[in-house]
Amino acid sequence: MADGLERLWTPHRMTYISGEDRPEGGYEKPTGCPFCLAPGLPPDESLVVARGEHVFAVLNLYPYNPGHLLVCPYRHVADYTELDAPETAELAAFTKDAMRVVRHVSSAHGFNLGMNQGGVAGAGIAAHLHQHVVPRWGGDANFMPVIGRTKVLPQLLADTRDLFAKAWPA
């Protein structure tokens, strides 16, 4: 029976939802962890925006909003309390830089920042700590995500990565 609703199909999301792209052995081990693998991939495959001594910034492959970045330690740790002082300081500095870059490149009006600690708290990859930096704009929670359960991304992730990488402070 027709419901009168338009459909915007996003079949690429099924890979994430179904877990088909999970590596053999899961995310718990560094050999299968995308945050451990990303820094070693070529720039056009990794979506890494910037690299520090202890942490790096990478675009979220399944963003909540355009420009959604993750700040991750290189070290495979699950809990914020496991970071040492230099990692904690650089994670904070990279979060600030990420906000500045996104504001500069895409004029974000605000941000949601956060870490989901553990699977029960919503962490999709609970085994490797990551700080979300989600840009927000007035009216960005329109009918598409609220009613249509669909996010519209206006730019390819590789193009966003290039813009952010160029704008990242040296």
CSV table of C-alpha atoms in Angstrom, one decimal:
chain,number,residue,atom,x,y,z
A,1,MET,CA,0.0,0.0,0.0
A,2,ALA,CA,1.5,3.3,-1.1
A,3,ASP,CA,2.3,5.7,1.7
A,4,GLY,CA,2.8,8.8,-0.4
A,5,LEU,CA,6.4,9.3,0.7
A,6,GLU,CA,9.4,10.0,-1.7
A,7,ARG,CA,12.4,7.7,-1.3
A,8,LEU,CA,16.0,8.8,-1.4
A,9,TRP,CA,18.0,5.5,-1.5
A,10,THR,CA,21.4,5.3,0.2
A,11,PRO,CA,22.4,1.7,-0.3
A,12,HIS,CA,26.0,2.5,0.5
A,13,ARG,CA,24.9,2.8,4.2
A,14,MET,CA,23.9,-0.9,4.3
A,15,THR,CA,27.6,-1.9,4.5
A,16,TYR,CA,27.9,0.0,7.8
A,17,ILE,CA,24.5,-1.0,9.2
A,18,SER,CA,24.9,-4.7,8.4
A,19,GLY,CA,28.5,-4.8,9.5
A,20,GLU,CA,29.6,-6.2,6.2
A,21,ASP,CA,32.7,-4.0,6.2
A,22,ARG,CA,33.9,-5.2,9.6
A,23,PRO,CA,37.3,-6.8,9.3
A,24,GLU,CA,37.8,-10.5,10.1
A,25,GLY,CA,38.3,-10.6,13.9
A,26,GLY,CA,36.4,-7.4,14.5
A,27,TYR,CA,37.6,-3.9,15.5
A,28,GLU,CA,38.9,-5.0,18.9
A,29,LYS,CA,42.4,-5.9,17.5
A,30,PRO,CA,44.7,-3.3,15.9
A,31,THR,CA,45.0,-5.5,12.8
A,32,GLY,CA,41.3,-5.0,12.1
A,33,CYS,CA,40.8,-1.5,13.5
A,34,PRO,CA,40.2,1.2,10.9
A,35,PHE,CA,41.7,3.8,13.2
A,36,CYS,CA,44.9,1.9,13.4
A,37,LEU,CA,45.0,1.3,9.6
A,38,ALA,CA,44.0,4.7,8.4
A,39,PRO,CA,47.3,6.5,9.1
A,40,GLY,CA,49.2,4.0,7.0
A,41,LEU,CA,46.9,4.2,3.9
A,42,PRO,CA,47.6,6.5,1.0
A,43,PRO,CA,46.0,10.0,1.5
A,44,ASP,CA,43.3,9.4,-1.2
A,45,GLU,CA,42.2,6.2,0.6
A,46,SER,CA,42.5,7.1,4.3
A,47,LEU,CA,40.6,10.4,4.7
A,48,VAL,CA,43.2,11.5,7.2
A,49,VAL,CA,43.2,15.3,7.3
A,50,ALA,CA,46.1,16.0,9.6
A,51,ARG,CA,48.7,14.1,11.6
A,52,GLY,CA,50.3,15.0,14.9
A,53,GLU,CA,52.9,13.2,17.1
A,54,HIS,CA,50.3,11.4,19.2
A,55,VAL,CA,46.9,11.9,17.4
A,56,PHE,CA,45.5,12.4,13.9
A,57,ALA,CA,42.3,13.9,12.5
A,58,VAL,CA,40.3,11.8,10.0
A,59,LEU,CA,36.9,12.4,8.3
A,60,ASN,CA,34.2,10.1,9.5
A,61,LEU,CA,33.3,7.6,6.7
A,62,TYR,CA,29.7,7.6,7.9
A,63,PRO,CA,29.2,11.3,8.9
A,64,TYR,CA,26.4,12.7,11.0
A,65,ASN,CA,26.9,16.0,9.2
A,66,PRO,CA,29.1,17.2,6.4
A,67,GLY,CA,32.6,17.7,7.7
A,68,HIS,CA,32.2,15.3,10.6
A,69,LEU,CA,35.8,14.7,11.9
A,70,LEU,CA,37.3,12.2,14.3
A,71,VAL,CA,40.4,12.9,16.4
A,72,CYS,CA,42.1,9.6,17.3
A,73,PRO,CA,45.2,8.7,19.1
A,74,TYR,CA,47.6,6.5,17.1
A,75,ARG,CA,47.8,4.2,20.1
A,76,HIS,CA,45.0,1.6,20.2
A,77,VAL,CA,43.3,2.4,23.5
A,78,ALA,CA,39.6,2.2,24.3
A,79,ASP,CA,39.1,4.5,27.2
A,80,TYR,CA,39.9,8.2,27.7
A,81,THR,CA,41.5,7.5,31.1
A,82,GLU,CA,44.1,5.3,29.3
A,83,LEU,CA,45.6,8.3,27.4
A,84,ASP,CA,48.9,9.7,28.8
A,85,ALA,CA,49.4,13.4,29.3
A,86,PRO,CA,51.0,14.2,25.9
A,87,GLU,CA,48.2,12.3,24.1
A,88,THR,CA,45.5,14.1,26.1
A,89,ALA,CA,47.0,17.5,25.4
A,90,GLU,CA,47.4,16.9,21.7
A,91,LEU,CA,43.9,15.4,21.4
A,92,ALA,CA,42.5,18.6,22.9
A,93,ALA,CA,44.7,20.8,20.6
A,94,PHE,CA,43.6,18.9,17.5
A,95,THR,CA,39.9,19.2,18.6
A,96,LYS,CA,40.4,23.0,18.8
A,97,ASP,CA,42.2,23.0,15.4
A,98,ALA,CA,39.4,20.9,13.9
A,99,MET,CA,36.8,23.4,15.0
A,100,ARG,CA,38.8,26.3,13.6
A,101,VAL,CA,39.4,24.6,10.3
A,102,VAL,CA,35.7,23.6,9.8
A,103,ARG,CA,34.6,27.1,10.7
A,104,HIS,CA,37.0,28.6,8.2
A,105,VAL,CA,36.2,26.1,5.4
A,106,SER,CA,32.4,25.7,5.8
A,107,SER,CA,31.3,28.4,8.2
A,108,ALA,CA,29.8,26.0,10.8
A,109,HIS,CA,27.5,27.8,13.3
A,110,GLY,CA,28.3,25.4,16.2
A,111,PHE,CA,29.6,21.9,17.1
A,112,ASN,CA,28.8,18.7,18.9
A,113,LEU,CA,31.9,17.3,20.5
A,114,GLY,CA,32.0,14.0,22.2
A,115,MET,CA,33.3,10.5,22.9
A,116,ASN,CA,31.1,7.5,23.2
A,117,GLN,CA,32.9,5.3,25.8
A,118,GLY,CA,31.9,1.7,25.2
A,119,GLY,CA,29.4,-0.1,23.0
A,120,VAL,CA,26.6,0.6,25.5
A,121,ALA,CA,27.3,4.3,25.2
A,122,GLY,CA,26.9,4.2,21.4
A,123,ALA,CA,30.5,3.7,20.3
A,124,GLY,CA,30.5,2.0,16.9
A,125,ILE,CA,34.2,1.2,17.3
A,126,ALA,CA,34.6,1.0,21.1
A,127,ALA,CA,38.0,-0.6,21.0
A,128,HIS,CA,39.8,2.6,19.7
A,129,LEU,CA,39.1,5.9,21.4
A,130,HIS,CA,37.9,8.7,19.1
A,131,GLN,CA,36.7,12.3,19.7
A,132,HIS,CA,33.8,13.3,17.4
A,133,VAL,CA,33.8,16.9,16.0
A,134,VAL,CA,30.4,17.3,14.4
A,135,PRO,CA,29.8,20.7,12.7
A,136,ARG,CA,26.3,22.1,13.0
A,137,TRP,CA,24.4,24.8,11.1
A,138,GLY,CA,21.1,26.5,11.9
A,139,GLY,CA,18.3,24.3,10.3
A,140,ASP,CA,20.6,21.3,9.6
A,141,ALA,CA,18.1,19.1,11.4
A,142,ASN,CA,15.5,19.4,8.7
A,143,PHE,CA,13.0,16.9,7.5
A,144,MET,CA,15.6,14.6,5.8
A,145,PRO,CA,17.2,13.2,8.9
A,146,VAL,CA,14.2,13.8,11.2
A,147,ILE,CA,11.5,12.3,9.0
A,148,GLY,CA,13.3,10.7,6.2
A,149,ARG,CA,16.1,9.2,8.3
A,150,THR,CA,18.5,10.3,5.6
A,151,LYS,CA,21.5,12.6,5.6
A,152,VAL,CA,22.3,14.6,2.5
A,153,LEU,CA,26.0,15.3,2.0
A,154,PRO,CA,26.7,18.0,-0.5
A,155,GLN,CA,30.4,17.1,-1.2
A,156,LEU,CA,32.5,14.0,-1.7
A,157,LEU,CA,34.5,13.0,1.4
A,158,ALA,CA,37.8,13.1,-0.6
A,159,ASP,CA,37.0,16.7,-1.6
A,160,THR,CA,36.2,17.6,2.0
A,161,ARG,CA,39.4,16.0,3.1
A,162,ASP,CA,41.5,18.0,0.6
A,163,LEU,CA,39.9,21.3,1.8
A,164,PHE,CA,40.4,20.6,5.5
A,165,ALA,CA,44.0,19.3,4.9
A,166,LYS,CA,44.9,22.5,3.1
A,167,ALA,CA,43.4,24.7,5.8
A,168,TRP,CA,44.9,22.7,8.8
A,169,PRO,CA,47.6,24.7,10.7
A,170,ALA,CA,51.1,23.6,10.0
